[in-house]
Amino acid sequence: HTLLIRLLCLDFVQGRIVGGYTPSPNSIKYIVSLQSSKGQHFCGGSLVHKYWVLTAAHCNIGPWVSRTPELSAYEGTEQYSKPLSLVPHPQYNSSTTNADIMLIKLSAPIELNRYVSLAPLPKQNAGLLAGRMCRVSGWGSTSHSGGLTPLTLRTVRLPIVSTSKCNSSNSFSGNITTNMICAGSSTGGKDACKGDSGGPLVCDGRVYGLVSWGNGCGDPRFPGVYTAVSRFRRWIDQTIYSPFSRCLKSAGLFSRED
Ligand SMILES: *[C@@H]1O[C@H](CO)[C@@H](O)[C@H](O)[C@H]1NC(C)=O
Ligand SMILES: *[C@@H]1O[C@H](CO)[C@@H](O)[C@H](O)[C@H]1NC(C)=O
Ligand SMILES: *[C@@H]1O[C@H](CO)[C@@H](O)[C@H](O)[C@H]1NC(C)=O
């Protein structure tokens, strides 16, 4: 039930979902693990098209080179793919974390089947009311020893926190933009954490948020901050269906055509 995309990049230590549980197998059919060439998980993502993965722009950590044709075989229900190109949002600002969204084009299409499907996205500018329950999922790495380590997907249910509360002086004091949504338990102890970056916050069956930033993990004063995917629905569609993307395909730059 895991779609693994390997990127060659720096390994680093990451946190994991706090206060969550292990979901039943194959329950989230579009979640992606971005991994280094050594098999180290570093970010999450969602499959939004057979050629495209949606993740956070801050997962664009260098140096990455899609140089190894290493793993492209199927292993059980998992599929592996290499990135062809990264498209971070042009307005992404790493100091404010505004517009923290990126599309990754794959070098070969993912086969959609009973274990792998596309993530449903919200309509442009669709909103969510405070208190709406959502769930965020991600992997905690189990070892740093190199090689493909067993990964455990974790999930946690969280309510949406209003922007006014999240942006208040008791919380993120003015650092929340309209391109962000907040979610977290008022009692704390449940949250996404660093290694979950880019992974999906799912509300009403749609990916409304991407794990973006926060202040510690599970602190009740500081909910998790997520990229508001509905603000970027148009950009996502334009990027995926742009003439440039079609051009890449017709130029035969893919190693495998469907
Ligand atoms: C990022 O945001 C900061 C604060 O608003 C601003 O000063 C800076 O110019 C922005 N950087 C880019 C690359 O837009
Ligand atoms: C808000 O942003 C400012 C400027 O980047 C920073 O100094 C401050 O610590 C931030 N506050 C919170 C609560 O994130
Ligand atoms: C958060 O507060 C800052 C400072 O008051 C404000 O500029 C910004 O527009 C607010 N964000 C939202 C989404 O309202």
Short mmCIF file of C-alpha atoms and ligand atoms in Angstrom, two decimals:
data_model
loop_
_atom_site.label_atom_id
_atom_site.label_comp_id
_atom_site.label_asym_id
_atom_site.label_seq_id
_atom_site.Cartn_x
_atom_site.Cartn_y
_atom_site.Cartn_z
CA HIS A 1 0.00 0.00 0.00
CA THR A 2 3.05 2.19 -0.13
CA LEU A 3 4.24 4.17 -3.07
CA LEU A 4 7.89 4.90 -2.67
CA ILE A 5 9.74 7.56 -4.56
CA ARG A 6 13.46 7.67 -4.19
CA LEU A 7 15.35 10.90 -4.39
CA LEU A 8 19.07 11.18 -3.85
CA CYS A 9 19.50 13.73 -1.13
CA LEU A 10 20.90 14.44 2.31
CA ASP A 11 19.84 12.10 5.06
CA PHE A 12 18.65 13.70 8.25
CA VAL A 13 16.87 12.77 11.42
CA GLN A 14 13.16 13.35 11.59
CA GLY A 15 10.30 13.11 14.03
CA ARG A 16 7.12 11.17 13.56
CA ILE A 17 3.36 11.45 14.07
CA VAL A 18 2.72 12.11 17.75
CA GLY A 19 -0.12 10.40 19.62
CA GLY A 20 -1.36 8.45 16.61
CA TYR A 21 -2.10 4.89 15.65
CA THR A 22 -1.30 2.51 12.79
CA PRO A 23 -4.05 2.61 10.16
CA SER A 24 -5.32 -0.57 8.58
CA PRO A 25 -3.31 -1.70 5.52
CA ASN A 26 -4.29 -0.13 2.19
CA SER A 27 -6.55 2.39 3.89
CA ILE A 28 -4.73 5.38 2.38
CA LYS A 29 -4.06 4.48 -1.22
CA TYR A 30 -2.39 7.66 -2.42
CA ILE A 31 0.18 8.37 0.27
CA VAL A 32 3.79 8.56 -0.90
CA SER A 33 7.08 8.25 0.95
CA LEU A 34 9.90 10.38 -0.43
CA GLN A 35 13.15 8.61 0.22
CA SER A 36 16.82 9.23 -0.26
CA SER A 37 18.89 6.92 -2.40
CA LYS A 38 19.79 5.06 0.79
CA GLY A 39 16.15 4.31 1.49
CA GLN A 40 15.86 6.94 4.20
CA HIS A 41 12.35 8.39 4.40
CA PHE A 42 12.42 12.18 4.64
CA CYS A 43 9.02 13.52 3.55
CA GLY A 44 5.49 12.45 2.74
CA GLY A 45 3.39 13.24 -0.31
CA SER A 46 0.20 12.38 -2.17
CA LEU A 47 -0.28 10.90 -5.62
CA VAL A 48 -2.48 13.36 -7.55
CA HIS A 49 -1.94 12.02 -11.09
CA LYS A 50 -0.22 8.89 -12.39
CA TYR A 51 2.80 11.12 -13.21
CA TRP A 52 2.64 13.62 -10.32
CA VAL A 53 3.15 13.71 -6.54
CA LEU A 54 2.04 16.65 -4.38
CA THR A 55 4.26 17.55 -1.42
CA ALA A 56 5.62 20.57 0.48
CA ALA A 57 8.12 22.94 -1.15
CA HIS A 58 10.39 22.69 1.90
CA CYS A 59 10.91 19.00 1.02
CA ASN A 60 13.04 20.29 -1.85
CA ILE A 61 16.24 19.68 0.04
CA GLY A 62 19.40 19.42 -1.95
CA PRO A 63 21.48 18.14 -3.40
CA TRP A 64 19.16 15.72 -5.10
CA VAL A 65 19.97 14.01 -8.36
CA SER A 66 17.73 11.41 -9.94
CA ARG A 67 20.74 9.53 -11.08
CA THR A 68 20.19 5.95 -10.00
CA PRO A 69 17.93 3.64 -11.93
CA GLU A 70 18.09 1.51 -8.77
CA LEU A 71 14.64 0.41 -7.73
CA SER A 72 11.88 0.37 -10.27
CA ALA A 73 10.49 -3.08 -9.62
CA TYR A 74 7.25 -3.85 -7.85
CA GLU A 75 7.52 -5.27 -4.37
CA GLY A 76 4.19 -6.54 -3.22
CA THR A 77 1.74 -3.69 -3.57
CA GLU A 78 4.40 -1.00 -3.37
CA GLN A 79 5.58 0.87 -6.41
CA TYR A 80 8.77 2.81 -6.84
CA SER A 81 9.49 5.71 -9.09
CA LYS A 82 12.17 8.28 -9.69
CA PRO A 83 11.59 12.02 -10.00
CA LEU A 84 11.95 13.66 -13.39
CA SER A 85 11.51 17.25 -12.27
CA LEU A 86 10.55 19.28 -9.22
CA VAL A 87 8.12 22.20 -9.51
CA PRO A 88 8.06 24.23 -6.27
CA HIS A 89 5.42 26.98 -6.19
CA PRO A 90 6.95 30.18 -7.62
CA GLN A 91 5.78 32.17 -4.57
CA TYR A 92 7.24 29.76 -2.02
CA ASN A 93 9.10 31.77 0.62
CA SER A 94 11.34 29.74 2.90
CA SER A 95 11.55 32.47 5.57
CA THR A 96 7.76 32.81 6.00
CA THR A 97 6.93 29.27 4.71
CA ASN A 98 4.21 30.86 2.59
CA ALA A 99 3.03 28.84 -0.45
CA ASP A 100 4.80 25.70 0.85
CA ILE A 101 3.73 23.41 -1.98
CA MET A 102 5.56 21.51 -4.69
CA LEU A 103 4.71 19.09 -7.48
CA ILE A 104 7.10 16.30 -8.42
CA LYS A 105 6.88 14.88 -11.90
CA LEU A 106 7.74 11.20 -12.07
CA SER A 107 9.93 9.64 -14.72
CA ALA A 108 7.45 6.81 -15.25
CA PRO A 109 3.73 6.58 -14.50
CA ILE A 110 2.41 4.85 -11.43
CA GLU A 111 0.00 2.06 -12.14
CA LEU A 112 -3.38 2.72 -10.58
CA ASN A 113 -4.90 -0.46 -9.16
CA ARG A 114 -6.77 -1.66 -6.11
CA TYR A 115 -3.88 -0.66 -3.85
CA VAL A 116 -2.95 2.68 -5.43
CA SER A 117 -5.35 5.46 -6.34
CA LEU A 118 -5.27 9.23 -6.80
CA ALA A 119 -5.79 11.65 -3.92
CA PRO A 120 -9.05 13.63 -4.18
CA LEU A 121 -8.35 17.39 -3.87
CA PRO A 122 -10.65 20.20 -2.71
CA LYS A 123 -12.03 22.77 -5.13
CA GLN A 124 -10.24 26.11 -5.50
CA ASN A 125 -10.76 28.20 -2.30
CA ALA A 126 -12.97 25.61 -0.59
CA GLY A 127 -12.98 26.40 3.14
CA LEU A 128 -13.15 24.32 6.31
CA LEU A 129 -14.93 25.29 9.51
CA ALA A 130 -13.06 25.24 12.81
CA GLY A 131 -13.69 21.98 14.66
CA ARG A 132 -14.00 19.86 11.52
CA MET A 133 -12.19 16.57 12.17
CA CYS A 134 -9.40 15.64 9.78
CA ARG A 135 -6.61 13.12 9.85
CA VAL A 136 -2.92 13.43 9.11
CA SER A 137 -0.66 10.51 8.27
CA GLY A 138 3.06 9.96 7.97
CA TRP A 139 5.93 7.60 8.54
CA GLY A 140 8.35 7.40 11.36
CA SER A 141 11.69 6.06 10.33
CA THR A 142 12.81 3.06 12.30
CA SER A 143 16.53 3.17 11.73
CA HIS A 144 19.27 5.27 10.28
CA SER A 145 21.36 2.34 9.20
CA GLY A 146 20.86 2.72 5.48
CA GLY A 147 19.07 0.34 3.19
CA LEU A 148 15.33 0.21 2.95
CA THR A 149 14.11 0.04 6.54
CA PRO A 150 10.62 -1.12 7.47
CA LEU A 151 8.33 1.87 7.56
CA THR A 152 5.32 2.22 9.77
CA LEU A 153 2.58 4.51 8.62
CA ARG A 154 0.91 6.36 11.47
CA THR A 155 -2.23 8.42 11.49
CA VAL A 156 -3.84 10.85 13.94
CA ARG A 157 -7.25 12.56 14.01
CA LEU A 158 -7.25 16.29 14.67
CA PRO A 159 -9.74 19.17 14.53
CA ILE A 160 -9.24 22.29 12.37
CA VAL A 161 -8.27 25.32 14.48
CA SER A 162 -9.58 28.70 13.33
CA THR A 163 -7.08 31.02 11.65
CA SER A 164 -7.96 33.79 14.11
CA LYS A 165 -7.00 31.58 17.06
CA CYS A 166 -3.90 30.16 15.31
CA ASN A 167 -2.74 33.64 14.23
CA SER A 168 -3.36 35.22 17.65
CA SER A 169 -0.69 36.51 20.02
CA ASN A 170 -1.22 33.38 22.18
CA SER A 171 -0.18 31.23 19.27
CA PHE A 172 1.66 32.03 16.02
CA SER A 173 1.22 35.79 16.49
CA GLY A 174 0.67 37.03 12.95
CA ASN A 175 2.71 34.45 11.05
CA ILE A 176 -0.29 32.62 9.55
CA THR A 177 -1.10 33.59 5.95
CA THR A 178 -4.24 32.87 3.95
CA ASN A 179 -2.30 30.01 2.31
CA MET A 180 -2.13 28.11 5.62
CA ILE A 181 -4.60 26.18 7.76
CA CYS A 182 -4.09 25.01 11.33
CA ALA A 183 -5.12 21.74 12.96
CA GLY A 184 -4.43 20.43 16.42
CA SER A 185 -5.94 19.09 19.60
CA SER A 186 -6.76 21.72 22.26
CA THR A 187 -5.19 19.43 24.84
CA GLY A 188 -2.06 18.76 22.79
CA GLY A 189 -0.29 15.43 22.47
CA LYS A 190 -1.51 14.77 18.93
CA ASP A 191 0.33 16.27 15.99
CA ALA A 192 2.34 15.79 12.86
CA CYS A 193 6.09 16.19 13.23
CA LYS A 194 9.10 16.92 11.11
CA GLY A 195 9.41 13.70 9.08
CA ASP A 196 5.73 13.95 8.18
CA SER A 197 6.38 17.09 6.10
CA GLY A 198 4.53 17.22 2.81
CA GLY A 199 2.12 14.47 3.88
CA PRO A 200 -1.66 14.77 3.61
CA LEU A 201 -4.16 16.27 6.06
CA VAL A 202 -7.40 14.67 4.90
CA CYS A 203 -10.80 16.18 5.65
CA ASP A 204 -14.07 14.90 4.11
CA GLY A 205 -11.99 12.46 2.06
CA ARG A 206 -9.97 15.21 0.37
CA VAL A 207 -6.40 16.41 0.86
CA TYR A 208 -7.00 19.88 2.30
CA GLY A 209 -3.59 20.30 3.90
CA LEU A 210 0.09 19.42 3.52
CA VAL A 211 2.22 19.12 6.66
CA SER A 212 4.21 22.36 6.62
CA TRP A 213 5.52 23.76 9.90
CA GLY A 214 4.88 24.24 13.59
CA ASN A 215 6.48 24.97 16.92
CA GLY A 216 7.55 21.72 18.52
CA CYS A 217 5.13 18.81 18.14
CA GLY A 218 1.96 18.30 20.19
CA ASP A 219 2.08 21.57 22.15
CA PRO A 220 -1.57 22.66 22.70
CA ARG A 221 -0.68 26.36 22.21
CA PHE A 222 0.79 25.65 18.79
CA PRO A 223 -1.31 23.55 16.42
CA GLY A 224 0.28 22.10 13.31
CA VAL A 225 0.37 24.47 10.34
CA TYR A 226 -0.56 23.03 6.96
CA THR A 227 -0.41 24.37 3.42
CA ALA A 228 -3.99 25.17 2.37
CA VAL A 229 -4.26 22.99 -0.74
CA SER A 230 -7.56 24.58 -1.81
CA ARG A 231 -5.69 27.85 -2.41
CA PHE A 232 -3.54 26.07 -4.97
CA ARG A 233 -6.02 23.84 -6.78
CA ARG A 234 -5.85 25.97 -9.92
CA TRP A 235 -2.03 26.05 -9.86
CA ILE A 236 -1.92 22.25 -9.44
CA ASP A 237 -4.23 21.69 -12.43
CA GLN A 238 -2.39 24.26 -14.55
CA THR A 239 0.99 22.72 -13.75
CA ILE A 240 -0.09 19.14 -14.43
CA TYR A 241 -1.96 19.94 -17.63
CA SER A 242 0.32 22.68 -18.97
CA PRO A 243 1.64 22.54 -22.54
CA PHE A 244 5.15 22.24 -21.04
CA SER A 245 4.24 19.00 -19.27
CA ARG A 246 2.72 17.57 -22.43
CA CYS A 247 5.82 18.68 -24.31
CA LEU A 248 8.03 16.68 -21.94
CA LYS A 249 5.94 13.65 -22.70
CA SER A 250 5.88 14.05 -26.49
CA ALA A 251 9.63 14.70 -26.50
CA GLY A 252 9.99 11.12 -25.28
CA LEU A 253 11.78 12.04 -22.08
CA PHE A 254 9.95 9.38 -20.15
CA SER A 255 11.62 6.06 -19.79
CA ARG A 256 8.31 4.26 -20.00
CA GLU A 257 5.11 5.25 -21.75
CA ASP A 258 1.77 3.98 -20.63
C1 LIG B 1 9.87 36.37 1.95
O1 LIG B 1 9.10 37.05 2.88
C2 LIG B 1 9.80 38.07 3.58
C3 LIG B 1 8.90 38.59 4.69
O2 LIG B 1 7.65 38.99 4.16
C4 LIG B 1 10.22 39.12 2.59
O3 LIG B 1 10.95 40.14 3.26
C5 LIG B 1 11.10 38.48 1.52
O4 LIG B 1 11.41 39.43 0.53
C6 LIG B 1 10.36 37.32 0.89
N1 LIG B 1 11.29 36.61 0.02
C7 LIG B 1 10.97 36.29 -1.23
C8 LIG B 1 12.00 35.54 -2.00
O5 LIG B 1 9.90 36.58 -1.73
C1 LIG B 2 6.67 34.89 13.95
O1 LIG B 2 7.63 35.31 13.00
C2 LIG B 2 8.62 36.13 13.55
C3 LIG B 2 9.45 36.64 12.39
O2 LIG B 2 9.86 35.60 11.54
C4 LIG B 2 9.43 35.32 14.55
O3 LIG B 2 10.45 36.11 15.12
C5 LIG B 2 8.51 34.81 15.62
O4 LIG B 2 9.20 33.97 16.50
C6 LIG B 2 7.34 34.06 15.02
N1 LIG B 2 6.42 33.71 16.08
C7 LIG B 2 5.85 32.53 16.18
C8 LIG B 2 4.99 32.31 17.35
O5 LIG B 2 5.99 31.66 15.32
C1 LIG B 3 -2.28 37.09 10.63
O1 LIG B 3 -1.91 38.24 11.33
C2 LIG B 3 -1.09 39.13 10.58
C3 LIG B 3 -0.68 40.25 11.51
O2 LIG B 3 -1.77 40.76 12.17
C4 LIG B 3 -1.89 39.62 9.38
O3 LIG B 3 -1.08 40.49 8.61
C5 LIG B 3 -2.32 38.44 8.56
O4 LIG B 3 -3.11 38.86 7.47
C6 LIG B 3 -3.09 37.46 9.41
N1 LIG B 3 -3.39 36.27 8.64
C7 LIG B 3 -4.62 35.94 8.22
C8 LIG B 3 -4.77 34.70 7.41
O5 LIG B 3 -5.60 36.61 8.46
#
